[in-house]
Coordinates of C-alpha atoms and ligand atoms in Angstrom, one line a residue:
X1 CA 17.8 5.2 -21.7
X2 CA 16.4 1.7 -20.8
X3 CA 12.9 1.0 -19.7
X4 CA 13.4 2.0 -15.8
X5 CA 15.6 4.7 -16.6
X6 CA 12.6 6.4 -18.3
X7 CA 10.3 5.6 -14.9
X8 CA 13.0 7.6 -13.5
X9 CA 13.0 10.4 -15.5
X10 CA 9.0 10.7 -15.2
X11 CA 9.4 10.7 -11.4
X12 CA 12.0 13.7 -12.3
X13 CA 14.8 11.9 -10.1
X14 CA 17.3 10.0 -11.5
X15 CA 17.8 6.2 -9.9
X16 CA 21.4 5.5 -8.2
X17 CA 19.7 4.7 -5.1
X18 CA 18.9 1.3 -7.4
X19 CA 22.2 0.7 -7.6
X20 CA 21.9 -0.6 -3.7
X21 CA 19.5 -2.3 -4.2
X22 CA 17.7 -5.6 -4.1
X23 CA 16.0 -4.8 -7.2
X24 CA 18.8 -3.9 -9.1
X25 CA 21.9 -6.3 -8.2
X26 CA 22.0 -7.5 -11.9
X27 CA 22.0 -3.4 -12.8
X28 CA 24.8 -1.2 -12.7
X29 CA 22.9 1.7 -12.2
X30 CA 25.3 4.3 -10.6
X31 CA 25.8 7.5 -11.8
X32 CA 28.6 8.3 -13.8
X33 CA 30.2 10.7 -12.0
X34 CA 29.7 11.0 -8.3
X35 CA 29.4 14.9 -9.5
X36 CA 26.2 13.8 -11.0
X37 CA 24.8 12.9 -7.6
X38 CA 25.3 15.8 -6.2
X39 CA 24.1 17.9 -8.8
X40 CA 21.0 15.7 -9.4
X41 CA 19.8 16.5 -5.4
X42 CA 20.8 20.2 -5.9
X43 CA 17.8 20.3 -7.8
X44 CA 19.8 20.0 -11.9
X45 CA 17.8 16.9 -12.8
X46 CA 17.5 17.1 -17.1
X47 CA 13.9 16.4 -16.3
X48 CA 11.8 18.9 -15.5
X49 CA 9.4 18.5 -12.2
X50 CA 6.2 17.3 -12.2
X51 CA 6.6 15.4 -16.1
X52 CA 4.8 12.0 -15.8
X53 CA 1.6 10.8 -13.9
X54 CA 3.9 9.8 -11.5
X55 CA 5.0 12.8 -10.6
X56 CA 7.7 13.0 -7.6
X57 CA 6.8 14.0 -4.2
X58 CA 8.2 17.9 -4.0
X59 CA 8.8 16.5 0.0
X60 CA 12.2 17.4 0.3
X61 CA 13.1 14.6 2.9
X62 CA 12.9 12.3 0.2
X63 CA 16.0 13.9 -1.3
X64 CA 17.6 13.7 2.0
X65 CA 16.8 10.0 2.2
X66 CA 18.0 9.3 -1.3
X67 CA 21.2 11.8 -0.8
X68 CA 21.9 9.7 1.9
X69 CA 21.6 6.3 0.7
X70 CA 23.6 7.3 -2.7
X71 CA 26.4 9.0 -0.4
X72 CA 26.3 6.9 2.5
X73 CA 27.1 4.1 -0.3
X74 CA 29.8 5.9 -2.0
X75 CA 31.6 6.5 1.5
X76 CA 31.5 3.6 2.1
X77 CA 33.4 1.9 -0.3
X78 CA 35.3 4.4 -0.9
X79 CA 36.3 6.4 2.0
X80 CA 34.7 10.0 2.7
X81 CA 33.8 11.2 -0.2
X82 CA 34.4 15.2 -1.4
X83 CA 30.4 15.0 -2.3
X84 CA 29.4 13.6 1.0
X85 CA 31.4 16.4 2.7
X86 CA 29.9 19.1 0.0
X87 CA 26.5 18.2 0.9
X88 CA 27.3 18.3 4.9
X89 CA 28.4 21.8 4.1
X90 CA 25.8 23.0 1.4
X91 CA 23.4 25.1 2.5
X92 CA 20.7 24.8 0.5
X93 CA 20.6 21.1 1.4
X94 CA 21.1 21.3 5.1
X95 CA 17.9 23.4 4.7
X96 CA 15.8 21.1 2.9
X97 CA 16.4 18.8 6.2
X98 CA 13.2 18.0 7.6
X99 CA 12.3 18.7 11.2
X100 CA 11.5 15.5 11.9
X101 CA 15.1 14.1 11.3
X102 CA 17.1 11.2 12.1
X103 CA 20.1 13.3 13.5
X104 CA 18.6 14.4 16.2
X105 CA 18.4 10.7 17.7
X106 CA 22.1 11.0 17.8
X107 CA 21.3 12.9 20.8
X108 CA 19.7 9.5 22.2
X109 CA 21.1 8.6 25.5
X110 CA 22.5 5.6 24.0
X111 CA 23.3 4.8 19.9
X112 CA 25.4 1.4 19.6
X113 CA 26.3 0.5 16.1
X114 CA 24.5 -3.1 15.2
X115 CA 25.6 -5.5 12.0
X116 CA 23.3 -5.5 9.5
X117 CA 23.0 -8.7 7.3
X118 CA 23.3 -8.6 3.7
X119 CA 19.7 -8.7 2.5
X120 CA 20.6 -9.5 -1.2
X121 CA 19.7 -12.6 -1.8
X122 CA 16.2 -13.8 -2.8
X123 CA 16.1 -17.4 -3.2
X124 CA 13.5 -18.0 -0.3
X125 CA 12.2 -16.5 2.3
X126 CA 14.5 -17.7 4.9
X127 CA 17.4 -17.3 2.2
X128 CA 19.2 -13.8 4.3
X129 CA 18.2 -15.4 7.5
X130 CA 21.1 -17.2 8.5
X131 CA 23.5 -15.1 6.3
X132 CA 26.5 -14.9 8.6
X133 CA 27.4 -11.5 10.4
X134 CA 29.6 -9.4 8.4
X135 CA 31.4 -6.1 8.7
X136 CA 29.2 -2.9 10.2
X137 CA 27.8 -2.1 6.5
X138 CA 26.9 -4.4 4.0
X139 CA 28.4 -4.8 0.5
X140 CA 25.7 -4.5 -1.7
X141 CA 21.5 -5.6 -1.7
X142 CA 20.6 -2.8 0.9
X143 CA 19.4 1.2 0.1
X144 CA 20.7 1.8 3.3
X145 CA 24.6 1.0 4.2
X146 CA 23.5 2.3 7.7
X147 CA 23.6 0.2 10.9
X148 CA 20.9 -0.2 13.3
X149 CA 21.2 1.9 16.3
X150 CA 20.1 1.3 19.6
X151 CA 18.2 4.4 21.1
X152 CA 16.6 5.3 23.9
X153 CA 13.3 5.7 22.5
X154 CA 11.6 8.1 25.3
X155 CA 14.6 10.1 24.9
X156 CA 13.3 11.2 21.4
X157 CA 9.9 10.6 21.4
X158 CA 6.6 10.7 22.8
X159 CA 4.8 7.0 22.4
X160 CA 1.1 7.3 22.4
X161 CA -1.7 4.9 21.3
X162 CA -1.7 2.3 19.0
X163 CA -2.3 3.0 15.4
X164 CA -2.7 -0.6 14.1
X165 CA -1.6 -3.7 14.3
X166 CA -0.3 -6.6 12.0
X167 CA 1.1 -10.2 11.3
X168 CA 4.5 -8.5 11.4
X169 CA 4.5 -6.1 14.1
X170 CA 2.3 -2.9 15.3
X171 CA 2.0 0.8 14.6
X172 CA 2.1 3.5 17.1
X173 CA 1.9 7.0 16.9
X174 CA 4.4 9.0 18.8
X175 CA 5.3 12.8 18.6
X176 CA 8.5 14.0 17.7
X177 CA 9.8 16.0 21.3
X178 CA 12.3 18.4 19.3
X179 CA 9.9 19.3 16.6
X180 CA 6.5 18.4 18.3
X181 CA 5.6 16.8 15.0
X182 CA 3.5 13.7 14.7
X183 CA 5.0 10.6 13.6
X184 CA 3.7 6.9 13.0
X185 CA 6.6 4.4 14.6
X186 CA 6.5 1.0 13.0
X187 CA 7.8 -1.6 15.6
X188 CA 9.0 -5.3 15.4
X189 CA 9.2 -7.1 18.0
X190 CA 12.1 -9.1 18.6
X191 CA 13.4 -12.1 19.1
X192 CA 10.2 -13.0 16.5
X193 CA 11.3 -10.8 14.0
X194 CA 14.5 -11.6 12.2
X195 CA 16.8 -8.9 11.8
X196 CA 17.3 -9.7 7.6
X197 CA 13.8 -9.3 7.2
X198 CA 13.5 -5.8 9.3
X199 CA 16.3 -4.5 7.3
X200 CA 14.6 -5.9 4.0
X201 CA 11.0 -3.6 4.7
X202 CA 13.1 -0.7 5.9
X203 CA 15.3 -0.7 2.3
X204 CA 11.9 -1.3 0.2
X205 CA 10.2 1.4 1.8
X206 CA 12.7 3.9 2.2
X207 CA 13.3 3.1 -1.7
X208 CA 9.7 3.5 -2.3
X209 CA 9.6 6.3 -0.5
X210 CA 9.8 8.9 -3.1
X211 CA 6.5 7.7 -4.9
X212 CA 3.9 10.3 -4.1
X213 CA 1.4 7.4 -3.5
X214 CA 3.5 5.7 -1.2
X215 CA 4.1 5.9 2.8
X216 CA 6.8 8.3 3.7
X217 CA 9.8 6.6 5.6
X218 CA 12.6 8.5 7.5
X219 CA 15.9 7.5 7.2
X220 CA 17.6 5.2 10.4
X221 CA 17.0 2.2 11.6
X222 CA 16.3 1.5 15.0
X223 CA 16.3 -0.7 18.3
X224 CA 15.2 -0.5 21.4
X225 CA 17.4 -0.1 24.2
X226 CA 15.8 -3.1 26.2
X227 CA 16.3 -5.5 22.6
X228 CA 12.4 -6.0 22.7
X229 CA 12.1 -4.7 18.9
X230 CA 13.4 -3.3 16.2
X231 CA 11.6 0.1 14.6
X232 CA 11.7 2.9 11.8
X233 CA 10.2 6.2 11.5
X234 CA 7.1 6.7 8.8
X235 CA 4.7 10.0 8.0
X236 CA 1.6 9.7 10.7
X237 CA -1.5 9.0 8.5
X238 CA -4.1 11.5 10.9
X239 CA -7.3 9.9 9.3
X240 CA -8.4 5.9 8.3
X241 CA -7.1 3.2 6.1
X242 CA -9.2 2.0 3.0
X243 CA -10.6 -0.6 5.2
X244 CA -11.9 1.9 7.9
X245 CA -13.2 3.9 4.8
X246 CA -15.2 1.4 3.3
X247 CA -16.5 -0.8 6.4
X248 CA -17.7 2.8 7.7
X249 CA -20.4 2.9 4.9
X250 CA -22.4 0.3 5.5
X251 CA -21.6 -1.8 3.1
X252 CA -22.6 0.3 0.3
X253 CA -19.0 1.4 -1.1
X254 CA -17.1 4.6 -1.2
X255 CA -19.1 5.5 -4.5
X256 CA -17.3 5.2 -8.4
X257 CA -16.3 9.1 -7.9
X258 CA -13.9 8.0 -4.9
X259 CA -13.3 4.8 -6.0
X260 CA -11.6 6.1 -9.2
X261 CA -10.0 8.7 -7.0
X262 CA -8.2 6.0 -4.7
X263 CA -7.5 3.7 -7.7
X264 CA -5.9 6.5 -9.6
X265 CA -3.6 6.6 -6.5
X266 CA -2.7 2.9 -5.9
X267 CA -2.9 2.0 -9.7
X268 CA 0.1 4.7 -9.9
X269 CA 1.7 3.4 -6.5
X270 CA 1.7 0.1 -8.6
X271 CA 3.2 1.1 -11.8
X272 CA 5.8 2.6 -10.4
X273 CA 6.6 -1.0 -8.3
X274 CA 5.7 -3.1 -11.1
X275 CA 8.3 -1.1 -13.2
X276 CA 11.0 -1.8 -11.1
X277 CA 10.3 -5.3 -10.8
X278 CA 8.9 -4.9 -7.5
X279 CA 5.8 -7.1 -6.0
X280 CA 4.1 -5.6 -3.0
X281 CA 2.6 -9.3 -2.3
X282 CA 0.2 -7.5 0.5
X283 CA -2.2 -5.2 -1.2
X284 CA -5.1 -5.3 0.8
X285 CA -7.4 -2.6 1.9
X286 CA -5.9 -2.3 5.3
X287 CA -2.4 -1.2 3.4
X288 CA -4.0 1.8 1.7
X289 CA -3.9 4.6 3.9
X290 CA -6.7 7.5 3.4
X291 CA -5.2 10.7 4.2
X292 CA -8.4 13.1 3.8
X293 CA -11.2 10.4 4.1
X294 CA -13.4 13.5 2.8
X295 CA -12.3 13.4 -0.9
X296 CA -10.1 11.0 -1.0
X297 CA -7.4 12.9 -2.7
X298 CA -4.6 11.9 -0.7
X299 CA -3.8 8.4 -0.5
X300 CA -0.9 6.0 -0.2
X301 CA 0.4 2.8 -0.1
X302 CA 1.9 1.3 2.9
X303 CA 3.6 -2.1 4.2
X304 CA 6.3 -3.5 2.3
X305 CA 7.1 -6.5 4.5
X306 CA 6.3 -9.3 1.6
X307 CA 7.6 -7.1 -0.7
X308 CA 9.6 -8.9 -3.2
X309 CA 11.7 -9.0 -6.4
X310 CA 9.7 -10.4 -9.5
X311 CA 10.8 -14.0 -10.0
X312 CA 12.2 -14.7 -6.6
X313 CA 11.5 -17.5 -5.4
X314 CA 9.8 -17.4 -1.8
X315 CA 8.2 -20.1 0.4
X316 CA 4.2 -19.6 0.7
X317 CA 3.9 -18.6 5.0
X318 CA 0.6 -17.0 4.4
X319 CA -2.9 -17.7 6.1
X320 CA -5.1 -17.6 3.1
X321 CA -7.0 -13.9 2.7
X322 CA -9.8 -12.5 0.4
X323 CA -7.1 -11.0 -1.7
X324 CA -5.5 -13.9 -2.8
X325 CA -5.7 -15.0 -6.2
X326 CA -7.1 -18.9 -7.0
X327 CA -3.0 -19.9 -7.1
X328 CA -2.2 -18.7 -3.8
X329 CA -5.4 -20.3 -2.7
X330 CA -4.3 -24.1 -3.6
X331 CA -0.9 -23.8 -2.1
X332 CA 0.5 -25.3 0.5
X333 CA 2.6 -23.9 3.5
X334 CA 6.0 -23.8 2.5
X335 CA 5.6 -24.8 -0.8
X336 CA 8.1 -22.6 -2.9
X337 CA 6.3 -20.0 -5.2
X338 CA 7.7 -17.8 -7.9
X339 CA 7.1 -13.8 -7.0
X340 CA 4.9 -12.7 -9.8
X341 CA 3.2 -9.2 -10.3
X342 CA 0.1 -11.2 -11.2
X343 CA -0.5 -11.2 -7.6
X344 CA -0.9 -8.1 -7.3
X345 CA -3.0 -7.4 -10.4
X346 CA -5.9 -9.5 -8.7
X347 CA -5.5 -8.1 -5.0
X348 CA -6.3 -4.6 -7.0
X349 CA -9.1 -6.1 -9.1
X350 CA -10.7 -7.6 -5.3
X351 CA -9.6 -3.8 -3.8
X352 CA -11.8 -2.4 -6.8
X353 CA -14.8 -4.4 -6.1
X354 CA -14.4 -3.9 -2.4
X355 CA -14.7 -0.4 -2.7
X356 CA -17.5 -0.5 -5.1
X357 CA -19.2 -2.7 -3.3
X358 CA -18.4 -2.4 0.3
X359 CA -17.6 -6.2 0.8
X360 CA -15.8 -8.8 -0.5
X361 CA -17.0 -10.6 -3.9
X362 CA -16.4 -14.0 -1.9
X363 CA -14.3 -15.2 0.8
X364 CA -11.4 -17.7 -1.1
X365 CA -10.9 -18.0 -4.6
X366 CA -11.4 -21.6 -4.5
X367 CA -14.1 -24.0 -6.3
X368 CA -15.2 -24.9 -2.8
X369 CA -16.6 -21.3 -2.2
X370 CA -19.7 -20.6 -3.8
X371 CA -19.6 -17.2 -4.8
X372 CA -16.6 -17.4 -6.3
X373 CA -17.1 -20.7 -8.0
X374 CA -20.2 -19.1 -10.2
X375 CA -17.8 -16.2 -11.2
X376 CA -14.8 -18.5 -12.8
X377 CA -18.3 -20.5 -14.3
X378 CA -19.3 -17.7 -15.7
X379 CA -16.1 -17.1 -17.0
X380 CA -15.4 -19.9 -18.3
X381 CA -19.0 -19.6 -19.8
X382 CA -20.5 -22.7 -18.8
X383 CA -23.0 -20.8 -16.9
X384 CA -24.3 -17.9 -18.7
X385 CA -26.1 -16.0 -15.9
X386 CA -23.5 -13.5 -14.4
X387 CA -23.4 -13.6 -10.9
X388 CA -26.1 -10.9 -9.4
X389 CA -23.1 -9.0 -7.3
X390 CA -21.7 -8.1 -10.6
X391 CA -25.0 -6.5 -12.4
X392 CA -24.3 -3.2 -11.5
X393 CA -21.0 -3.0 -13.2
X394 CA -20.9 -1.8 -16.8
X395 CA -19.4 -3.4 -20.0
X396 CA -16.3 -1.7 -19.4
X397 CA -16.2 -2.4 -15.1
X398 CA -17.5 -6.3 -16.1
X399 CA -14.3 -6.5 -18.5
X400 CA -11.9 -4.6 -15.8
X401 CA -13.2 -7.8 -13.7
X402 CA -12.8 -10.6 -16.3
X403 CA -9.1 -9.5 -17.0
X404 CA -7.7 -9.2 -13.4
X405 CA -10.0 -11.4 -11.6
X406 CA -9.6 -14.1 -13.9
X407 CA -7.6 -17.6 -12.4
X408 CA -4.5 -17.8 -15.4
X409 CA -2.0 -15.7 -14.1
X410 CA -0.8 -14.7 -17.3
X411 CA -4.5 -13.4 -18.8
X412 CA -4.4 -10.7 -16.3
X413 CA -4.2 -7.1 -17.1
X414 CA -0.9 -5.4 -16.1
X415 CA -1.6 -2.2 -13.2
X416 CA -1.1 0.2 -16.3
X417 CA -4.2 -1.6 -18.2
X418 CA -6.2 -1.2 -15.2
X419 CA -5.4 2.7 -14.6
X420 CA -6.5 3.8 -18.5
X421 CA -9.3 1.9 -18.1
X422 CA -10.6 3.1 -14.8
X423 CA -9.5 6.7 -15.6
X424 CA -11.3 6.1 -19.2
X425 CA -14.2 4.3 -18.3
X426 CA -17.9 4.8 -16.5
X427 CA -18.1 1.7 -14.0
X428 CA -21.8 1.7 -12.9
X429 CA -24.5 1.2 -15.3
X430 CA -26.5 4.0 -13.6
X431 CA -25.1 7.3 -11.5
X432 CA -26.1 7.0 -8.6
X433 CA -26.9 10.4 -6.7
X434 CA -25.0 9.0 -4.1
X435 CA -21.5 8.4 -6.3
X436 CA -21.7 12.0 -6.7
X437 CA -22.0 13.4 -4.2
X438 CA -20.7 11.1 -1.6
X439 CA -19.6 11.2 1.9
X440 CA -18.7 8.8 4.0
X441 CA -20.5 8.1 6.8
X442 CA -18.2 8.4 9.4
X443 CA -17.4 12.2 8.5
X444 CA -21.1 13.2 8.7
X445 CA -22.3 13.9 12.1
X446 CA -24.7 11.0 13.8
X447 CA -27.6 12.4 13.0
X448 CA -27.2 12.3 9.4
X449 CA -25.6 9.1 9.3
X450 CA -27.2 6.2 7.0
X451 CA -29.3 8.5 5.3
X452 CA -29.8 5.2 3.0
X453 CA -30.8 2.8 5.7
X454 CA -33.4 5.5 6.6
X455 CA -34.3 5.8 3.1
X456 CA -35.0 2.1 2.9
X457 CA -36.6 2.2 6.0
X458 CA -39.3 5.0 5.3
X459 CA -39.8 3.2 1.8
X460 CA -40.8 0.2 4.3
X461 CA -42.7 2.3 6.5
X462 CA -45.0 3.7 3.6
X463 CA -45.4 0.4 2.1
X464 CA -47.0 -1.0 5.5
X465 CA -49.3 1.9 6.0
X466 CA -50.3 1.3 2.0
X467 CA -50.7 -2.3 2.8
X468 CA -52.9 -1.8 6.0
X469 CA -54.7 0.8 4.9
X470 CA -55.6 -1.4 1.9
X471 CA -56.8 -4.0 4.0
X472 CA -58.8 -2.0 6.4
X473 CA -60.8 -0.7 3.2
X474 CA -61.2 -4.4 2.2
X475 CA -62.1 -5.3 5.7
X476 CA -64.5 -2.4 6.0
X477 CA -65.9 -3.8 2.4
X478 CA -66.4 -7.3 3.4
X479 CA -68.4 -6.4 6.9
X480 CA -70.7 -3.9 5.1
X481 CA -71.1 -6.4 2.4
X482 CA -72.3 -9.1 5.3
X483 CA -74.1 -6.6 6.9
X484 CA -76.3 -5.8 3.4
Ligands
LIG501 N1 1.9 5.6 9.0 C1 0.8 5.2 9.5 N2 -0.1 6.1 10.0 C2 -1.3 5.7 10.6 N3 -1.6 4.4 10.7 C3 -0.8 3.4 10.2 C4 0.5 3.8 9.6 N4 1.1 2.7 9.2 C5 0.3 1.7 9.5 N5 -0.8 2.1 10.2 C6 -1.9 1.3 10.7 O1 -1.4 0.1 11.3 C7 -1.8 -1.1 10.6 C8 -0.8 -2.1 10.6 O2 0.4 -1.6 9.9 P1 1.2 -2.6 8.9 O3 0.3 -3.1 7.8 O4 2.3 -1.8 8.4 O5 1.6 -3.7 9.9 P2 2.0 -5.2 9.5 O6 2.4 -5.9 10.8 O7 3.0 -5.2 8.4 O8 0.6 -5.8 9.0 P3 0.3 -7.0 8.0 O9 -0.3 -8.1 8.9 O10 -0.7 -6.4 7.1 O11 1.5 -7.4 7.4 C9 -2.3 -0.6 9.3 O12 -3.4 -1.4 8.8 C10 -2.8 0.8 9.5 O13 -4.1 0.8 9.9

C-alpha cells in the first residue's frame, strides 16, 4: 500500500474518488473491480472504523457524495454501470441519503444541464480559464463528472441573512423547504467568477469533505436561474468562526486548553491535505469554523478556493495578510510561485499565536515591520533579547514558533510535527486559572463579561485609594509638623 493509500485506510475509506481528481492525475488510483466500489460504500471496508486520528466522519452523506463521484465517473465512461443501478436500487444506501439532498432540486422549476471545463490542469492560475468548452462531463481532473444545473433557487430554499462574506464570493444561510433543515449556501457571483475556478473549490471540497475536521459539502452544483452566480450546498456552522472566537475575548486568547483543542482539529484537517498533496493556501482564522464556541470540540476547516496541488505553479493575486509567510510577503502581483505546503505550516504557526494571544504577532512578515523584524533578529540571534510577546510561551511553545515561524521555507516543521508537539507539550510557562477554566466572553451573559478588565480595573482602583490615602497621612504629617 503506498503512502496515501495508508491515509486512506486510517480514514477507514478507501480513495477511488482520487482517481478524478486533480490531486491524483499522475495516480491510477481506481479500484480494481468496480465490485470493490460498491462493496467498499456498503460498509466492507478491510479497515475497521474509527482506526487513525483521522478518523472518518460516520456522516453518511459523505458516502453518498463519494458513491456518487466514483459511480457517476464509471457511468460515464462507460455507459450505466450494473453498480450504479445496484446502488439506485439498494436499500440500505437509499437510506443513508440524507435529508438535505441534491435530488430533490430536481424538482426545481427549471434544471438546464451547463458544460463544465476540465479543471485538470495546474500550470497557473488562469491555466483552466480559457480551456475550450467540451462535452457535458469532463474527461478527467474533476471529483464530480456532474454538470452545473440551473435552479430556481426559491423553489428549493429559503435564503435568509448573510453568514459571511469573502474575496471570492459570500455565504448565506438558507433552510432546506423539504426537510426544514438549515443549510450554509456558498455563492459566486458571476460574470466575476470564472466558471473553472467554481468547479475547482466545489471538487476540492466535496473531496475534502469526508475529513471530520473539514466543512461538509453536498453534492450538485448550482446556478442561478437569472446567471447572477454560481452556488453549492455546505453544513450551516450555527455558532462563530475562530476569528469571532478569539476577537470576542478581548484580546486575551481562547486560553492553551482550547487552543490545543482547535489545533488538534486543524492540525488533523492539515495532515490529511498535506498527505494528499493538497495546499489549502488560505488558512486563516476566519476559515476555521467553531461549531460549539463553548468547548471548542467541534471544529472544521472551511474554503478551498486557493486550494492547490503541491508544486503547481500559480500566479501570486493576493493582497498581502497577517498569515503570510516572509516569501509571500516580497512577491510581486503576478509573479509565478511554486504551491508549497510551507505556506501553510506558517499560516498555522500565526493561527497558534493568534489564539494564544488574541492578536496578531505583527502585521507583515517583512523587515520593514517592526515586530516582526526583532523576531527573525532574534532568530537569527543577532539580538539576544526575545521579543516580550513571546515571554509567556514555554521552551517547547518558543521552539513550536522557531520551526514554523521561521523565514526558509524548507526549516519549517511539517503539520504532523506541530500536532505531537502541541498534543505533547505545556505551552504557557504558568497555568493560568483562566486556560482552565475558560469561557469565552461572548457565551457568558453581559454582566459577567470581562471579568479580567474588571479585575484589572479594581487592582487600579485599590492602588489609587492606597496611594491617596498615603498621601493624606503624609499631608496630615507635614501640617501638624508646621503646626508644632
Ligand atoms: N458553512 C458555513 N456556516 C456558517 N458560516 C460560514 C460557512 N461558510 C462560511 N461561513 C462564513 O462566511 C465567511 C466567508 O466564507 P468563505 O471564506 O468561504 O468565502 P470566501 O469568499 O472564499 O472568502 P475569502 O476571502 O477568505 O476567500 C467565513 O469567514 C465564515 O464566517
Amino acid at each position: 500500500m503506498d503512502r496515501l493509500g495508508r491515509v486512506w485506510s486510517k480514514l477507514s475509506i478507501r480513495r477511488p474518488v482520487l482517481a478524478t481528481t486533480e490531486a491524483a492525475l499522475d495516480v491510477d488510483e481506481t479500484p480494481d473491480t468496480k465490485n470493490e466500489v460498491f462493496q467498499m460504500f456498503a460498509g466492507t471496508s478491510s479497515t475497521p472504523a474509527g482506526a487513525g486520528p483521522q478518523r472518518r466522519k460516520s456522516d453518511v452523506s459523505h458516502k453518498r457524495v463519494v458513491l456518487d463521484n466514483v459511480q457517476n465517473g464509471n457511468r460515464r465512461k462507460s455507459g450505466e454501470s450494473a453498480h450504479h443501478k445496484a446502488r439506485l436500487t439498494d436499500p440500505d444506501i437509499i437510506r443513508s441519503f440524507p435529508v438535505v439532498d441534491v435530488p430533490s432540486l430536481e424538482h426545481a422549476a427549471t434544471v438546464t444541464d451547463m458544460n463544465v471545463p476540465e479543471c485538470s490542469k495546474e500550470s497557473g492560475e488562469d491555466a483552466v480559464v480559457n480551456s475550450p468548452r467540451r462535452s457535458s462531463f469532463v474527461d478527467r481532473g474533476s471529483v464530480t463528472m456532474d454538470s452545473i444545473k440551473k435552479i430556481n433557487l426559491e423553489d428549493v430554499y429559503t435564503v435568509n441573512k448573510q453568514l459571511g462574506t469573502g474575496r471570492f464570493g459570500y455565504v448565506k444561510l438558507a433552510e432546506h423547504k423539504q426537510s426544514m433543515k438549515k443549510i450554509a449556501i456558498k455563492f459566486f457571483p458571476r460574470p466575476q467568477t470564472k466558471q473553472a475556478d467554481f468547479v475547482r473549490e466545489y471538487n476540492y471540497s466535496v473531496f475534502l469533505s469526508p475529513h471530520q475536521n473539514i466543512i461538509d459539502t453536498f453534492e450538485g452544483m448550482f446556478q442561478s436561474v437569472n446567471d447572477s452566480a454560481f452556488f453549492f450546498v455546505q453544513e450551516f456552522c450555527p455558532r462563530a468562526s475562530l476569528r469571532e472566537a478569539v476577537e470576542a475575548t478581548n484580546q486575551n486568547g481562547i486560553g492553551e486548553a482550547n487552543a490545543k483543542k482547535v489545533f488538534a482539529a486543524v492540525l488533523s484537517a492539515m495532515e490529511f491535505m498535506h498527505d494528499e498533496n493538497l495546499v489549502h493556501r488560505n488558512l486563516k482564522a476566519e476559515n476555521i469554523l467553531i461549531f460549539d464556541t463553548h468547548d471548542f470540540s467541534k471544529v472544521k476547516v472551511t474554503d478551498f478556493g486557493l486550494t492547490r496541488k503541491v508544486d503547481a505553479t500559480v500566479k501570486y493575486l493576493e493582497y498581502v495578510n497577517n498569515y503570510h509567510a516572509p516569501e509571500l510577503c516580497e512577491t510581486v502581483v503576478n509573479e509565478v510561485l511554486t504551491v508549497n505546503r510551507s505556506t501553510d505550516v506558517w499560516a498555522l504557526g500565526i493561527i497558534f499565536f493568534y489564539c494564544m494571544k488574541g492578536r496578531f504577532p505583527w502585521q507583515k512578515a517583512s523587515i520593514m515591520c517592526k515586530a516582526y523584524w526583532e523576531w527573525e533578529q532574534w532568530l537569527k540571534r543577532k539580538n539576544p533579547t526575545l521579543p516580550k510577546k513571546f515571554l509567556p510561551f514555554s521552551e517547547k511553545a518558543l521552539k513550536l514558533f522557531k520551526k514554523t515561524l521561521t523565514p526558509r521555507p524548507k526549516d519549517r516543521w511539517t503539520a504532523k510535527d506541530m500536532r505531537k508537539c502541541i498534543a505533547k507539550e505545556k505551552i504557557l510557562k504558568n497555568i493560568k486559572k483562566n486556560d482552565i477554566y475558560y469561557v469565552p466572553e461572548f457565551s457568558k451573559p453581559q454582566s459577567e463579561r470581562n471579568v479580567e478588565g474588571n479585575s484589572k480595573r479594581s487592582t487600579l482602583q485599590q492602588w489609587i485609594s492606597t496611594t491617596l490615602t498615603a498621601m493624606a497621612e503624609i499631608s496630615e504629617q507635614v501640617v501638624s509638623a508646621r503646626d508644632d
